[in-house]
């Protein structure tokens, strides 16, 4: 069974979307999907290496991705 998005192509063109937990799991998959649909994704998480890996994958596929590594639960961050 192949995957088919419920969104039309370029549905998120010129949109900036912040994804917490973007370094793995559901956050990673969401980032790839939204970037493929035209969004610029901002990946937020605790592990810079994981975030950078996801951002590099997205950029290699022609998408836009930036990263910010910090713990959103930390009020001092």
Short mmCIF file of C-alpha atoms in Angstrom, two decimals:
data_model
loop_
_atom_site.label_atom_id
_atom_site.label_comp_id
_atom_site.label_asym_id
_atom_site.label_seq_id
_atom_site.Cartn_x
_atom_site.Cartn_y
_atom_site.Cartn_z
CA UNK A 1 0.00 0.00 0.00
CA UNK A 2 1.47 3.36 -0.98
CA UNK A 3 1.22 6.58 0.98
CA UNK A 4 -0.95 9.41 -0.34
CA UNK A 5 -1.12 12.79 1.38
CA UNK A 6 -4.49 14.27 2.24
CA UNK A 7 -3.13 17.74 1.34
CA UNK A 8 -2.80 19.20 -2.13
CA UNK A 9 0.69 19.91 -3.46
CA UNK A 10 2.19 23.18 -2.19
CA UNK A 11 -0.60 23.49 0.41
CA UNK A 12 1.84 25.08 2.84
CA UNK A 13 3.78 27.25 0.39
CA UNK A 14 5.17 30.41 2.07
CA UNK A 15 4.20 29.13 5.53
CA UNK A 16 6.59 28.80 8.45
CA UNK A 17 5.78 25.93 10.81
CA UNK A 18 7.45 25.22 14.16
CA UNK A 19 7.70 21.53 15.02
CA UNK A 20 8.65 20.54 18.56
CA UNK A 21 10.26 17.13 18.87
CA UNK A 22 11.36 17.38 15.25
CA UNK A 23 14.44 15.22 15.69
CA UNK A 24 12.67 11.87 15.72
CA UNK A 25 9.41 9.96 15.55
CA UNK A 26 6.18 11.73 14.68
CA UNK A 27 7.90 15.14 14.70
CA UNK A 28 10.44 13.98 12.12
CA UNK A 29 7.75 12.51 9.86
CA UNK A 30 5.61 15.63 10.20
CA UNK A 31 8.58 17.83 9.30
CA UNK A 32 9.30 15.84 6.15
CA UNK A 33 5.65 15.90 5.07
CA UNK A 34 5.15 19.63 5.65
CA UNK A 35 8.45 20.51 3.95
CA UNK A 36 7.45 18.40 0.95
CA UNK A 37 4.22 20.42 0.81
CA UNK A 38 6.15 23.69 0.62
CA UNK A 39 6.50 24.81 4.23
CA UNK A 40 9.63 26.16 5.82
CA UNK A 41 9.97 24.01 8.92
CA UNK A 42 11.62 25.11 12.15
CA UNK A 43 12.73 22.02 14.06
CA UNK A 44 12.91 22.36 17.84
CA UNK A 45 14.23 19.72 20.21
CA UNK A 46 16.84 18.88 22.80
CA UNK A 47 19.37 17.05 20.63
CA UNK A 48 21.12 19.23 18.06
CA UNK A 49 22.61 16.30 16.16
CA UNK A 50 19.20 14.73 15.54
CA UNK A 51 17.68 18.04 14.48
CA UNK A 52 20.57 18.75 12.12
CA UNK A 53 20.22 15.30 10.56
CA UNK A 54 16.52 15.84 9.85
CA UNK A 55 17.16 19.36 8.52
CA UNK A 56 19.92 18.06 6.21
CA UNK A 57 17.61 15.33 4.85
CA UNK A 58 14.88 17.90 4.17
CA UNK A 59 17.33 20.29 2.50
CA UNK A 60 18.74 17.50 0.31
CA UNK A 61 15.18 16.86 -0.87
CA UNK A 62 14.84 20.54 -1.81
CA UNK A 63 12.97 21.71 1.29
CA UNK A 64 13.60 24.51 3.76
CA UNK A 65 14.50 23.66 7.36
CA UNK A 66 16.16 25.39 10.29
CA UNK A 67 16.91 24.09 13.79
CA UNK A 68 16.89 25.35 17.36
CA UNK A 69 18.15 22.99 20.06
CA UNK A 70 16.79 23.61 23.55
CA UNK A 71 14.42 22.10 26.08
CA UNK A 72 11.04 23.87 25.80
CA UNK A 73 10.21 22.71 29.33
CA UNK A 74 13.06 24.81 30.72
CA UNK A 75 11.76 28.30 31.48
CA UNK A 76 15.31 29.65 31.31
CA UNK A 77 15.87 28.37 27.75
#
